[in-house]
Structures are given as structure tokens and as C-alpha cells.
Coordinates of C-alpha atoms in Angstrom, one line a residue:
Chain A
M953 CA 4.8 -43.0 -24.2
T954 CA 3.2 -46.7 -24.1
S955 CA 3.7 -47.6 -20.2
K956 CA 0.3 -47.3 -18.1
L957 CA 1.7 -45.0 -16.0
F958 CA 1.7 -42.3 -18.6
K959 CA -1.6 -40.9 -20.0
Q960 CA -1.8 -41.1 -23.2
S961 CA -2.3 -37.2 -25.0
V962 CA -2.5 -35.7 -28.6
I963 CA -0.8 -33.0 -27.4
P964 CA 2.8 -33.2 -28.7
G965 CA 6.3 -32.6 -27.3
F966 CA 6.0 -34.5 -23.8
G967 CA 9.3 -35.9 -24.9
V968 CA 11.0 -33.0 -25.7
T969 CA 9.9 -30.5 -23.1
L970 CA 10.5 -33.2 -20.0
G971 CA 13.7 -34.3 -21.2
F972 CA 15.2 -30.6 -21.5
T973 CA 13.1 -29.9 -18.2
L974 CA 15.2 -32.6 -16.7
A975 CA 18.4 -32.1 -18.3
Y976 CA 18.7 -28.4 -17.2
L977 CA 17.3 -29.1 -13.9
G978 CA 20.1 -31.6 -13.6
L979 CA 22.7 -29.3 -15.0
I980 CA 22.1 -26.2 -13.0
V981 CA 20.8 -27.5 -9.9
L982 CA 21.2 -31.2 -8.7
I983 CA 24.5 -31.9 -10.1
P984 CA 26.1 -28.4 -8.5
L985 CA 23.8 -29.1 -5.0
S986 CA 25.4 -32.9 -4.7
A987 CA 28.7 -31.1 -4.8
V988 CA 28.0 -30.1 -1.3
V989 CA 27.4 -33.7 -0.1
W990 CA 30.3 -34.9 -2.0
K991 CA 32.8 -32.6 -0.3
T992 CA 31.6 -32.7 3.1
T993 CA 32.7 -36.2 2.7
D994 CA 36.2 -35.0 2.4
L995 CA 35.8 -34.7 6.2
T996 CA 35.1 -37.3 8.6
L997 CA 32.4 -37.1 11.0
A998 CA 34.9 -36.0 13.9
Q999 CA 36.2 -33.4 12.2
F1000 CA 32.6 -32.2 10.8
W1001 CA 31.4 -32.0 14.3
A1002 CA 34.6 -29.7 15.3
T1003 CA 34.3 -27.2 12.5
V1004 CA 30.2 -26.8 13.1
T1005 CA 30.8 -26.6 16.7
E1006 CA 33.5 -23.8 16.6
P1007 CA 32.6 -21.2 19.3
R1008 CA 32.5 -18.7 16.6
I1009 CA 30.2 -20.8 13.9
V1010 CA 28.0 -21.7 16.8
A1011 CA 27.3 -18.0 17.7
S1012 CA 26.8 -17.3 14.1
L1013 CA 24.5 -20.2 13.5
R1014 CA 22.7 -19.2 16.9
L1015 CA 22.2 -15.7 15.6
S1016 CA 21.2 -16.3 12.2
F1017 CA 18.4 -18.6 13.1
A1018 CA 17.2 -16.6 16.6
A1019 CA 17.1 -13.4 14.5
S1020 CA 15.6 -14.9 11.5
L1021 CA 12.6 -16.4 14.0
I1022 CA 12.2 -12.9 15.6
A1023 CA 11.9 -10.9 12.3
A1024 CA 9.4 -13.8 10.9
A1025 CA 7.4 -13.2 13.9
V1026 CA 7.1 -9.3 13.8
N1027 CA 6.3 -9.9 10.0
A1028 CA 3.7 -12.3 10.8
C1029 CA 2.0 -9.9 13.1
F1030 CA 2.1 -6.5 11.2
G1031 CA 2.0 -8.5 7.7
L1032 CA -1.2 -10.0 8.8
I1033 CA -2.5 -6.4 10.1
L1034 CA -1.3 -5.2 6.4
A1035 CA -3.0 -8.1 4.7
W1036 CA -6.2 -7.0 6.8
M1037 CA -6.1 -3.3 6.1
L1038 CA -5.3 -4.1 2.1
V1039 CA -8.1 -6.5 2.1
R1040 CA -11.0 -5.0 4.2
Y1041 CA -10.4 -1.4 4.7
R1042 CA -10.4 1.9 2.6
F1043 CA -7.5 4.6 3.2
P1044 CA -5.8 6.9 1.0
G1045 CA -3.2 5.5 -0.8
K1046 CA -4.1 1.9 -0.7
K1047 CA -3.3 1.2 -4.3
I1048 CA 0.6 2.8 -3.5
V1049 CA 0.9 0.8 -0.3
D1050 CA -0.3 -2.7 -2.3
T1051 CA 1.9 -2.1 -4.6
L1052 CA 4.8 -1.2 -2.7
V1053 CA 4.7 -4.1 -0.4
D1054 CA 6.9 -6.2 -3.0
L1055 CA 9.5 -3.8 -3.2
P1056 CA 11.6 -5.9 -1.1
F1057 CA 11.3 -8.8 -3.5
A1058 CA 12.3 -6.3 -6.3
L1059 CA 15.2 -4.2 -4.6
P1060 CA 18.6 -5.7 -4.7
T1061 CA 19.6 -6.8 -1.1
A1062 CA 22.9 -4.7 -1.4
V1063 CA 20.3 -1.5 -2.1
A1064 CA 18.3 -2.4 0.9
G1065 CA 21.3 -3.1 2.9
I1066 CA 22.9 0.5 2.6
A1067 CA 19.8 2.1 2.6
L1068 CA 18.9 0.5 6.2
T1069 CA 22.5 1.4 7.3
A1070 CA 22.0 5.3 6.1
I1071 CA 18.9 5.5 8.6
Y1072 CA 20.3 3.3 11.6
A1073 CA 23.7 4.2 11.7
K1074 CA 25.0 6.7 14.8
N1075 CA 24.2 9.6 12.6
G1076 CA 21.8 8.6 10.3
W1077 CA 18.3 9.4 9.8
L1078 CA 16.9 7.7 12.6
G1079 CA 19.9 6.8 14.7
Q1080 CA 20.5 10.3 15.5
Y1081 CA 17.7 9.9 17.5
L1082 CA 18.1 6.7 18.9
E1083 CA 21.6 6.6 20.1
P1084 CA 20.6 9.3 22.6
L1085 CA 18.0 7.0 23.7
G1086 CA 20.5 4.4 24.5
I1087 CA 19.0 2.1 21.4
K1088 CA 22.0 0.9 18.8
V1089 CA 20.7 -0.5 16.1
A1090 CA 23.1 -0.4 13.2
F1091 CA 26.1 -2.8 14.0
T1092 CA 23.9 -5.0 16.6
P1093 CA 22.0 -8.0 16.4
L1094 CA 19.1 -5.6 16.4
G1095 CA 20.1 -3.9 13.3
I1096 CA 20.2 -7.8 11.3
M1097 CA 16.8 -8.2 12.9
V1098 CA 15.5 -4.9 10.8
A1099 CA 17.5 -5.9 7.7
L1100 CA 15.6 -9.3 8.2
I1101 CA 12.1 -7.8 9.0
F1102 CA 12.4 -5.7 5.6
I1103 CA 13.5 -8.7 3.2
G1104 CA 10.6 -11.3 5.0
L1105 CA 7.9 -8.4 4.9
P1106 CA 6.1 -9.6 1.5
F1107 CA 5.8 -13.1 2.5
V1108 CA 3.3 -13.0 5.4
V1109 CA 1.0 -10.4 3.6
R1110 CA 1.3 -11.9 -0.1
T1111 CA -0.2 -15.0 1.6
V1112 CA -2.4 -14.0 3.7
Q1113 CA -4.1 -11.4 1.2
P1114 CA -5.9 -14.0 -1.3
V1115 CA -7.2 -16.2 1.3
L1116 CA -8.8 -13.3 3.1
E1117 CA -10.1 -12.0 -0.3
D1118 CA -11.6 -15.4 -1.0
L1119 CA -13.3 -15.6 2.4
D1120 CA -17.1 -16.0 2.9
K1121 CA -18.6 -12.7 4.3
E1122 CA -21.4 -15.1 5.0
I1123 CA -19.6 -16.9 7.8
E1124 CA -18.9 -14.1 9.8
E1125 CA -22.4 -12.9 9.3
A1126 CA -23.5 -16.5 10.4
A1127 CA -21.2 -16.1 13.5
A1128 CA -22.5 -12.7 13.9
S1129 CA -26.3 -13.7 14.4
L1130 CA -25.4 -16.6 16.1
G1131 CA -24.7 -13.8 18.9
A1132 CA -20.8 -13.6 18.5
N1133 CA -19.5 -10.2 19.1
R1134 CA -17.0 -9.1 16.5
A1135 CA -13.9 -9.7 18.3
Q1136 CA -15.3 -13.7 19.1
T1137 CA -16.1 -13.8 15.2
V1138 CA -12.4 -12.5 14.3
F1139 CA -10.5 -14.5 16.8
K1140 CA -12.6 -18.0 16.6
V1141 CA -14.1 -18.0 13.0
V1142 CA -11.9 -15.8 10.6
L1143 CA -8.3 -16.4 12.5
P1144 CA -8.5 -20.1 12.3
I1145 CA -9.9 -20.4 8.8
I1146 CA -6.5 -18.1 7.5
L1147 CA -4.0 -19.7 10.2
P1148 CA -1.9 -21.9 7.9
A1149 CA -1.7 -19.4 5.4
L1150 CA -0.3 -17.1 8.1
L1151 CA 2.3 -20.1 9.3
T1152 CA 3.2 -20.7 5.7
G1153 CA 4.1 -16.9 5.2
F1154 CA 6.0 -17.2 8.4
A1155 CA 7.6 -20.3 7.4
L1156 CA 8.8 -18.4 4.0
A1157 CA 10.0 -15.4 5.5
F1158 CA 12.1 -17.7 8.0
A1159 CA 13.6 -19.7 5.6
R1160 CA 14.6 -16.6 3.4
A1161 CA 15.8 -14.6 6.5
V1162 CA 18.3 -17.4 7.3
G1163 CA 20.1 -17.7 4.0
E1164 CA 20.0 -13.9 3.8
Y1165 CA 23.3 -12.3 3.1
G1166 CA 23.5 -9.0 0.8
S1167 CA 20.9 -7.0 3.2
V1168 CA 22.4 -7.9 6.5
I1169 CA 26.1 -7.2 6.1
F1170 CA 26.1 -3.7 6.0
I1171 CA 23.9 -3.1 8.9
A1172 CA 25.4 -6.2 10.8
G1173 CA 28.7 -4.5 11.5
N1174 CA 30.0 -8.4 11.4
L1175 CA 31.5 -8.3 15.2
P1176 CA 33.1 -12.2 16.1
M1177 CA 30.5 -13.9 18.2
V1178 CA 28.3 -10.7 18.2
S1179 CA 26.9 -10.0 14.6
E1180 CA 28.3 -12.7 12.5
I1181 CA 25.8 -14.4 10.3
A1182 CA 26.1 -17.9 9.2
P1183 CA 26.4 -17.3 5.5
L1184 CA 29.2 -14.5 6.2
M1185 CA 30.9 -17.7 8.2
I1186 CA 30.8 -19.2 5.2
I1187 CA 32.3 -16.8 3.1
T1188 CA 35.0 -16.2 5.6
K1189 CA 36.1 -20.0 5.4
L1190 CA 36.3 -19.7 1.5
E1191 CA 38.2 -16.4 1.8
Q1192 CA 40.4 -18.9 4.3
Y1193 CA 40.7 -21.5 1.5
D1194 CA 39.2 -23.9 3.9
Y1195 CA 36.3 -25.4 1.5
A1196 CA 35.3 -27.8 3.5
G1197 CA 34.7 -26.1 6.1
A1198 CA 32.4 -23.9 4.5
T1199 CA 31.0 -26.9 2.9
A1200 CA 30.0 -28.0 6.7
I1201 CA 28.5 -24.9 7.8
A1202 CA 26.6 -24.6 4.2
V1203 CA 25.2 -28.9 4.8
V1204 CA 24.0 -27.6 8.2
M1205 CA 22.1 -24.8 6.7
L1206 CA 21.1 -26.6 4.1
F1207 CA 19.6 -29.5 6.6
F1208 CA 17.3 -26.9 7.9
S1209 CA 15.9 -25.6 4.7
F1210 CA 15.1 -28.7 3.7
I1211 CA 12.9 -28.7 6.9
L1212 CA 11.2 -25.6 6.0
L1213 CA 10.6 -26.4 2.8
L1214 CA 8.8 -30.0 3.9
L1215 CA 7.1 -28.0 6.3
V1216 CA 6.1 -25.3 3.8
N1217 CA 4.7 -27.9 1.6
T1218 CA 2.6 -29.5 4.3
L1219 CA 1.3 -26.2 5.5
Q1220 CA 0.2 -25.3 1.7
A1221 CA -1.7 -28.6 1.6
W1222 CA -3.3 -28.0 4.5
T1223 CA -4.5 -24.0 3.4
A1224 CA -5.7 -26.1 0.6
K1225 CA -7.6 -28.4 2.5
R1226 CA -9.1 -25.5 5.0
T1227 CA -9.8 -23.2 2.4
G1228 CA -11.3 -25.5 -0.5
R1229 CA -8.5 -23.7 -2.7
D1230 CA -6.4 -25.4 -4.9
L1231 CA -3.3 -24.3 -4.8
Chain B
M769 CA -51.4 6.0 9.3
A770 CA -50.1 3.5 7.1
G771 CA -46.8 5.8 6.1
G772 CA -46.1 5.7 10.0
I773 CA -46.1 2.1 10.3
S774 CA -43.7 1.7 6.9
T775 CA -41.7 4.3 8.8
A776 CA -41.3 2.3 11.9
I777 CA -40.4 -1.1 10.0
D778 CA -37.8 1.0 8.0
A779 CA -36.3 2.4 11.1
K780 CA -36.5 -1.2 12.8
S781 CA -34.9 -2.7 9.7
I782 CA -32.1 -0.1 9.5
K783 CA -31.2 -0.7 12.9
C784 CA -31.1 -4.3 12.5
N785 CA -28.8 -3.9 9.4
Q786 CA -26.9 -1.3 11.6
K787 CA -26.7 -4.2 13.9
L788 CA -25.3 -6.7 11.8
I789 CA -23.1 -4.4 10.1
D790 CA -21.6 -3.6 13.4
A791 CA -21.1 -7.4 14.0
T792 CA -19.4 -7.8 11.0
Q793 CA -17.0 -5.1 10.8
E794 CA -14.4 -3.8 13.0
S795 CA -15.7 -0.7 15.4
S796 CA -14.3 2.7 13.9
W797 CA -11.6 3.2 16.4
V798 CA -9.9 -0.4 16.1
R799 CA -10.3 0.2 12.1
R800 CA -8.4 3.3 12.4
L801 CA -6.0 1.8 15.1
L802 CA -4.8 -0.8 12.8
I803 CA -4.5 1.4 9.7
G804 CA -2.4 3.6 11.7
V805 CA -0.2 0.8 12.7
G806 CA 0.0 -0.7 9.3
L807 CA 0.7 2.4 7.8
C808 CA 3.6 3.0 10.6
Y809 CA 4.9 -0.3 9.7
F810 CA 4.8 0.5 5.6
F811 CA 6.7 3.9 6.2
L812 CA 9.2 2.6 8.3
F813 CA 10.2 -0.6 6.8
L814 CA 9.2 0.1 2.8
L815 CA 8.7 3.8 2.1
L816 CA 12.1 5.2 4.2
P817 CA 15.0 2.8 3.3
L818 CA 13.3 3.4 -0.2
G819 CA 13.7 7.1 -0.2
A820 CA 17.1 7.1 1.9
V821 CA 18.2 5.7 -1.5
F822 CA 17.7 8.7 -3.5
V823 CA 18.1 11.2 -0.8
E824 CA 21.8 9.9 0.0
A825 CA 22.7 9.4 -4.2
L826 CA 21.7 13.3 -4.4
R827 CA 23.5 14.2 -1.4
K828 CA 26.4 15.7 -3.0
G829 CA 24.7 17.5 -6.1
W830 CA 23.8 16.3 -9.5
D831 CA 27.3 16.7 -10.9
A832 CA 28.6 14.2 -8.3
Y833 CA 25.8 12.0 -8.9
L834 CA 26.0 11.6 -13.0
A835 CA 30.0 11.4 -12.1
A836 CA 29.4 8.3 -10.5
L837 CA 27.3 6.8 -13.0
V838 CA 29.8 7.7 -15.8
D839 CA 32.6 6.4 -13.9
P840 CA 34.3 3.9 -16.0
D841 CA 34.1 1.2 -13.3
A842 CA 30.6 2.0 -13.1
W843 CA 30.3 1.4 -16.9
S844 CA 32.0 -1.7 -16.7
A845 CA 29.7 -2.9 -13.8
I846 CA 26.2 -1.7 -15.8
K847 CA 27.5 -3.8 -18.7
L848 CA 28.2 -6.8 -16.6
T849 CA 24.6 -6.4 -15.0
L850 CA 23.2 -6.2 -18.5
L851 CA 24.9 -9.4 -19.8
I852 CA 23.7 -11.4 -16.9
A853 CA 20.4 -10.4 -17.3
V854 CA 20.7 -11.0 -21.3
V855 CA 21.7 -14.5 -20.7
S856 CA 20.0 -15.7 -17.8
V857 CA 16.7 -14.5 -18.5
P858 CA 16.2 -16.1 -21.8
M859 CA 18.0 -19.7 -20.5
N860 CA 15.5 -19.6 -17.4
L861 CA 12.1 -18.5 -19.6
I862 CA 12.9 -21.4 -22.2
F863 CA 13.5 -23.8 -19.2
G864 CA 10.2 -21.9 -17.7
V865 CA 7.9 -22.8 -20.6
A866 CA 9.5 -26.1 -20.8
A867 CA 8.7 -27.0 -17.7
A868 CA 5.5 -25.9 -17.5
W869 CA 4.6 -27.0 -20.8
A870 CA 5.3 -31.2 -19.5
I871 CA 3.8 -30.8 -16.1
T872 CA 0.5 -28.9 -17.2
K873 CA -0.2 -30.8 -20.5
F874 CA 0.6 -34.4 -19.3
Q875 CA 0.3 -36.7 -16.7
F876 CA 3.3 -38.7 -15.2
P877 CA 4.5 -39.7 -12.2
G878 CA 6.5 -37.9 -9.7
K879 CA 4.7 -34.4 -11.0
R880 CA 4.5 -33.1 -7.4
F881 CA 8.3 -33.9 -6.4
L882 CA 9.4 -32.5 -9.9
I883 CA 7.3 -29.1 -8.8
T884 CA 9.3 -29.4 -5.1
L885 CA 12.8 -30.0 -7.2
I886 CA 12.0 -26.7 -9.7
D887 CA 11.5 -24.7 -6.3
L888 CA 14.5 -25.5 -4.4
P889 CA 16.9 -22.6 -5.6
F890 CA 14.2 -20.5 -3.8
S891 CA 15.6 -22.3 -0.6
V892 CA 19.0 -22.3 -0.9
S893 CA 20.7 -19.4 0.6
P894 CA 22.3 -17.2 -2.1
V895 CA 25.7 -17.7 -0.5
I896 CA 25.3 -20.9 -0.8
A897 CA 24.1 -21.0 -4.3
G898 CA 27.5 -19.4 -4.8
L899 CA 29.6 -22.2 -2.8
I900 CA 28.4 -24.8 -4.9
F901 CA 29.6 -23.4 -8.3
V902 CA 33.2 -22.9 -6.2
L903 CA 33.0 -26.6 -5.3
V904 CA 32.7 -27.8 -8.7
F905 CA 34.5 -25.3 -10.8
G906 CA 37.4 -24.1 -8.4
A907 CA 40.8 -25.0 -8.3
Q908 CA 40.3 -27.5 -6.1
G909 CA 36.5 -28.6 -7.5
W910 CA 35.4 -31.7 -9.5
F911 CA 36.3 -29.8 -12.8
G912 CA 38.6 -27.4 -11.4
S913 CA 41.8 -28.9 -12.9
W914 CA 40.7 -30.0 -16.2
F915 CA 39.6 -26.2 -16.7
M916 CA 42.8 -24.8 -15.5
D917 CA 44.8 -27.1 -17.7
N918 CA 42.9 -25.8 -20.5
D919 CA 43.0 -22.2 -19.7
I920 CA 39.1 -21.8 -19.1
K921 CA 38.0 -19.5 -16.3
I922 CA 34.8 -20.2 -14.8
I923 CA 35.0 -19.0 -10.8
F924 CA 36.2 -15.5 -10.5
A925 CA 35.1 -14.7 -14.0
V926 CA 32.2 -14.0 -16.0
P927 CA 31.0 -17.7 -16.5
G928 CA 30.6 -18.4 -12.8
I929 CA 29.0 -15.3 -12.6
L930 CA 26.3 -16.0 -14.8
L931 CA 25.8 -19.6 -13.4
A932 CA 25.3 -18.8 -10.3
T933 CA 22.7 -15.8 -11.7
I934 CA 21.1 -18.9 -13.6
F935 CA 20.6 -20.9 -10.3
V936 CA 19.3 -18.6 -8.2
T937 CA 16.5 -16.8 -10.8
F938 CA 15.9 -20.8 -12.0
P939 CA 12.4 -21.2 -10.6
F940 CA 10.7 -17.5 -11.3
V941 CA 8.7 -17.9 -14.7
A942 CA 8.1 -22.0 -14.4
R943 CA 6.3 -21.3 -11.1
E944 CA 4.3 -18.3 -12.6
L945 CA 3.0 -20.3 -15.6
I946 CA 2.4 -23.7 -13.8
P947 CA -0.2 -22.5 -11.9
L948 CA -1.7 -20.6 -14.5
M949 CA -1.5 -23.0 -17.1
E950 CA -2.9 -25.6 -14.9
A951 CA -6.1 -23.5 -14.2
Q952 CA -6.4 -23.3 -18.0
G953 CA -6.6 -26.9 -18.4
K954 CA -5.6 -28.4 -22.0
E955 CA -9.0 -28.8 -23.9
E956 CA -8.4 -25.4 -26.2
E957 CA -5.0 -26.9 -27.3
E958 CA -6.5 -30.5 -27.8
A959 CA -9.2 -28.8 -30.0
A960 CA -6.2 -27.2 -31.9
I961 CA -4.3 -30.6 -32.6
V962 CA -7.7 -32.0 -33.6
L963 CA -8.2 -29.1 -36.0
G964 CA -4.9 -29.8 -37.7
A965 CA -2.6 -27.7 -35.8
R966 CA 1.1 -28.9 -35.3
G967 CA 3.1 -28.7 -32.2
W968 CA 4.9 -25.6 -32.6
Q969 CA 1.5 -23.7 -34.0
V970 CA -0.8 -24.5 -31.1
F971 CA 1.9 -22.9 -28.7
R972 CA 2.2 -19.8 -30.5
Y973 CA -1.4 -19.5 -31.3
V974 CA -3.2 -21.1 -28.7
T975 CA -0.9 -21.3 -25.2
L976 CA 1.1 -18.4 -25.9
P977 CA -1.8 -15.4 -25.7
N978 CA -3.4 -17.4 -22.8
I979 CA -0.2 -17.3 -20.7
L980 CA 1.5 -13.9 -22.3
W981 CA 0.7 -11.7 -19.2
G982 CA 2.1 -14.4 -16.6
L983 CA 4.8 -14.8 -18.9
I984 CA 5.8 -11.1 -18.8
Y985 CA 5.3 -11.1 -14.7
G986 CA 7.8 -14.1 -14.7
V987 CA 10.5 -12.8 -17.0
V988 CA 10.2 -9.3 -15.4
L989 CA 10.6 -10.7 -11.9
C990 CA 13.4 -13.1 -12.8
N991 CA 15.0 -10.2 -14.7
A992 CA 14.9 -8.1 -11.5
R993 CA 16.4 -10.9 -9.3
A994 CA 19.3 -11.5 -12.1
M995 CA 20.3 -7.8 -12.2
G996 CA 20.1 -7.5 -8.6
E997 CA 22.1 -10.8 -7.0
F998 CA 24.3 -10.2 -4.6
G999 CA 25.2 -12.9 -2.2
A1000 CA 25.6 -15.6 -4.9
V1001 CA 27.5 -13.4 -7.5
S1002 CA 29.6 -12.4 -4.4
V1003 CA 30.9 -15.3 -3.7
V1004 CA 32.0 -16.6 -7.5
S1005 CA 33.3 -13.1 -8.8
G1006 CA 36.4 -12.6 -7.4
H1007 CA 35.6 -8.5 -7.2
I1008 CA 38.1 -7.8 -10.1
R1009 CA 37.1 -4.3 -10.6
G1010 CA 36.1 -3.2 -14.3
E1011 CA 35.9 -6.8 -15.1
T1012 CA 33.8 -9.3 -12.7
N1013 CA 32.0 -6.7 -10.6
S1014 CA 28.1 -6.2 -11.1
M1015 CA 26.1 -3.3 -10.0
P1016 CA 25.6 -4.5 -6.9
L1017 CA 29.1 -5.9 -6.1
H1018 CA 30.3 -2.4 -7.2
V1019 CA 28.0 -0.7 -4.8
E1020 CA 29.3 -2.8 -1.8
I1021 CA 32.6 -1.6 -3.2
L1022 CA 32.2 2.2 -3.4
Y1023 CA 30.3 1.9 0.2
N1024 CA 33.3 0.4 2.0
E1025 CA 35.4 3.0 0.5
Y1026 CA 33.1 5.5 2.3
N1027 CA 31.9 7.0 -1.2
F1028 CA 28.5 6.7 0.1
A1029 CA 27.3 9.1 -2.8
A1030 CA 28.6 7.0 -5.4
A1031 CA 27.4 4.0 -3.8
F1032 CA 24.2 5.2 -3.6
A1033 CA 24.3 6.6 -7.0
V1034 CA 24.6 3.5 -8.6
A1035 CA 22.4 1.8 -6.2
S1036 CA 19.9 4.3 -7.1
L1037 CA 19.9 3.1 -10.6
L1038 CA 18.9 -0.7 -9.0
A1039 CA 16.1 0.7 -7.1
V1040 CA 14.5 2.4 -10.1
L1041 CA 15.0 -0.9 -12.0
A1042 CA 12.8 -2.4 -8.7
L1043 CA 10.5 0.5 -8.8
V1044 CA 9.8 -0.2 -12.9
T1045 CA 9.7 -4.0 -11.9
L1046 CA 6.7 -3.1 -9.6
L1047 CA 4.9 -0.7 -12.0
I1048 CA 4.8 -3.7 -14.6
K1049 CA 4.0 -6.1 -12.1
T1050 CA 1.0 -3.9 -10.9
F1051 CA -0.4 -3.4 -14.5
V1052 CA 0.0 -7.1 -15.5
A1053 CA -2.0 -8.1 -12.8
W1054 CA -4.7 -5.3 -13.6
K1055 CA -4.5 -6.7 -17.2
A1056 CA -5.0 -10.2 -15.7
A1057 CA -7.8 -9.1 -13.8
R1058 CA -9.9 -7.5 -16.7
I1059 CA -9.0 -10.7 -18.6
H1060 CA -10.8 -12.7 -16.1
A1061 CA -13.5 -10.6 -15.3
E1062 CA -14.2 -10.4 -19.6
L1063 CA -14.3 -14.0 -19.5
K1064 CA -16.6 -13.9 -16.9
E1065 CA -19.2 -11.5 -18.8
D1066 CA -18.7 -14.2 -21.9

């Protein structure tokens, strides 16, 4: 490592660890992912366009993105309340709430899927009371949203919580002593500081929801044009041995994922700048 | 007289303090409302699904519950799930430590980009994670025909399941360790080297004790995801009962056969795994906070 780009270090193991990292990353992640790009070249642009504009595919993509957006928005709102509660208030069961917030990260998605279906099906725990009111949750887009809210719940709480914890109380006291009432302090002083973190959590929850499969397919009912999500369409295409078609849908989804990833990175840099924290 | 003045001042300062507290806290009804809303949300979206798993699992009694778990297909699913964890977790552990070492102990161009690439599997849909391995190793894939000629099955067999799981659990250990080791810097390692320690000794006696809890946390999360992965594994497994069905896939099959009690029985094992994961996580966080506090006291 004599090049000037590489700073000299007395610590050993640079070549071995970096070499292993790059090789493993290449073999497990990069080469397989590039297969998607390679496979799309099997299609002409016209064929690609025809696949991704099939009405059933368009409906599934629209549903996936719309349901994910709404679920992420719901989580942004209630996740903020949960984070606020956990940092600022004392209430019975606080430790349990704080621990179980991460449940969607740890609970296998298929388990979440069948549990939510048991709750919201027509004769389910809550479904039997909602059905007479004319609210159908399971086997409708509403059910998909419920599943996506579940799996996205921890993201906003866990991105906002540390920023709120680090927030200097003095800023709020300064605002208050300058005559701001509590609502003004919260909305004009505190909220702008945690906004980047809130948006990061929102974007992470959204990105996770768009690709989610396991928790959704049980509660979705998977009716064509009504409650089919985009990942399910990939599987449907694969089952028909239409590999190129499956890949075309995957490319569209990957494209949006990468845009979201860029957005999250930018937001995190913004969070770091605004709060003076180095992430 | 003097006492009267000081009481008056006290009363005034208390009033002032009260005003300041009022201005930096929500009124009690707002606080109660927020806690109420938050707890309802928590109950509806987290506690209720978790409870549903266990109640539905025991709906037909203990005998049916146990029968579902000792069923041969359930057993082979449990064994496959353990195999998946035993293979994929150590591989990603070794990778995570190596990547964190290279990234945090040395300066090199493209570091930020490398970190982004390591995070990449988190932003890829699990279904796409399965798809890419079908594209590479499937019958029509890059290496498909070569493997077929040599009678090696990757897709719709255990190796494909392992590869897909390693892909989706790829970042867990690395992303826990990188910020931790970055915060700790490299002075201690440099001191150990100057004092004559060899490379491996430095890691074993200097770095490892410092990162142990973060490492355990990463491993626990990685393990939970490896055992519970559904989408990616579903694409590459082929759903062969007793052979390529992991526990989450077995849950799906039982559920689709309307064998709900058995499906929830197997699911309850996975839910227990999730709860244990969360307990270890909480313990590790508590331990890390204590170590941090001790360091501050020193």
C-alpha cells in the first residue's frame, strides 16, 4: 500500500480484509444482481415496455407504491407519537413498549401475515366487528396497508428516537423564555430539528414496504387488478417460466429502490448536518 | 418579617419555575392524549398480532399443538431452518468483521461507496433477491446448464436457499460493527502493535472485547432474519415437502391447506424466536449503556 491514496498504517490486515470483503460482496451481491440487468437485455425495448405496461402489472405496481406510501405516512405520524412518548413521558409498561417496537424486525413476515389475517378476516378477532360496519380489511387493499403498517412501524420510531434524546432541552427553554407557547415551540423549534430524521424513517419504511412480500400475500387475497402486489407478479411470471417478464418488473422496482436509497443517504447527511451528529 | 419576604420570594420563584416547566412541557391532557393514542396504536398493530399467534396456535388444545410440532414434515422444516442459520450466520459474521476492520482501521478511496454497497441487500425486495439466484443458477441461467450437466442442483434445492438467505442477511453484522468500531477509533490497536502484539492477537485481545456486544447484537438480528426469511427462500425453494421447506414455508403450506392450528403452532416457535431475539437485544443495549456509563465515570 505505497500509493499516496492509501494512508500508511501500522495496523495489519488491510489487504486480507478488504480483499475478502470485496470478493464476498462481489460473489454474493454484485454478480447476482447484475444478472437482472443481463437478463433484461433478452428483451427489446418494445417487449420490455409491453411487459411493464400490461394492465395487471401496472395495477400491481400502482397498488404497491400507493399502499406503501400511505402505510409509511401513517407510520410517520404515529411513529413520531411513539418516539415522543418513549423519550419524553413516563407511563406504565414503557420498557415493554420500547422493546416490542422492534418486533416487526424480528418476527418472520409469514408469521405476521397469518396473524394479521386471523385478526382481520371476516370471522376474525376484529374482522367480525368491522364487517357489519361495512369495513372489509382482509383480502382488500386496506388489508395490504395494515400489513405494510406493521412491517414499517419500527423505522420511524428508531430514526426519530435518538435525535429526540440528544435534543438539547435548552433550545426549548430558550424558545419558551422568548415568549413562545408550547405548541409554537414544538412545531417551530423541535419539529424542524427532527424533520430530516422523520423523513429518513418515512423513506426507509416506504422502501421496505414496496418490496414486502411475506406479510402481505396472506392478507391480500391476491385478486387480479384489485389486490395483487408487484412482488407477487414477479413470482407469477416466474411460475409461468417467463423469466424475462419477471426480470422486467424487477428492474422497475430496483430502479425505484435505488432512487429511494439515494434519497435516504441524502436525508441522513442532512440529519447529521442539522443535529451535529456524525452518523 | 424576614421570613415573610423569603416566603414571598420562594412563592414567586416557584411560580416562575412552574411557568417555565409549563412552557417546556405539554399540558397534562395533551400528554394523556398522546400516550393514549400511542398505546392504542401499539396494542392494535404490535401486541394484538403477537397475541393472535399464540392464541390461534393453542385453539385446538395442547395435544394438537404438540402433534403439529412433532409431525415429520415440521421436523424436517425445523432442521432445515437450523441448517440455514448455522451456515449463513457464520459466513456473514466473518464477512462483517472483515469489512468493518478494513473500513474502520484504514483510509482508502471509495469507502462511503463501499458502505452503500454493503447496505444494498436491505433495499432489494426479498422476491428479487430470490429471482437473481434463479437467473444465475436456474435452468435457463448463466451457469444453469453447466450445473445441470454435472448433476448439481442449486435452485429448488438447499444450496439455493442458503445463497438467497446469505444475500438477504448480508448487511446485518457489518452495519452493526462499522459505526461502533468507527467510534472507538484505532489508537488501542496501534498501541498494541507498538507493544509487539501480532495481528490476530490485536483482534482477539484488544478489538474483540470492545466490540463484543455489538457483535452479538448483529449476530442475533442476522440469525432472526435468516431463520424467518420467507420471500427470497420461497422463490428458490420449489416447496418440496420434507426437503426444501424451511419453517416459514411450512407455515405457508399448512395455512393454505386450511390447517390453521398447525400453521400457527409452527409459527409460534418462530414468534418465540423473535421474542428471544428482542430480549437479547434489550439486554445487549442495557449492557452497552452500562459500559458507556462506566467509561464516563473513569
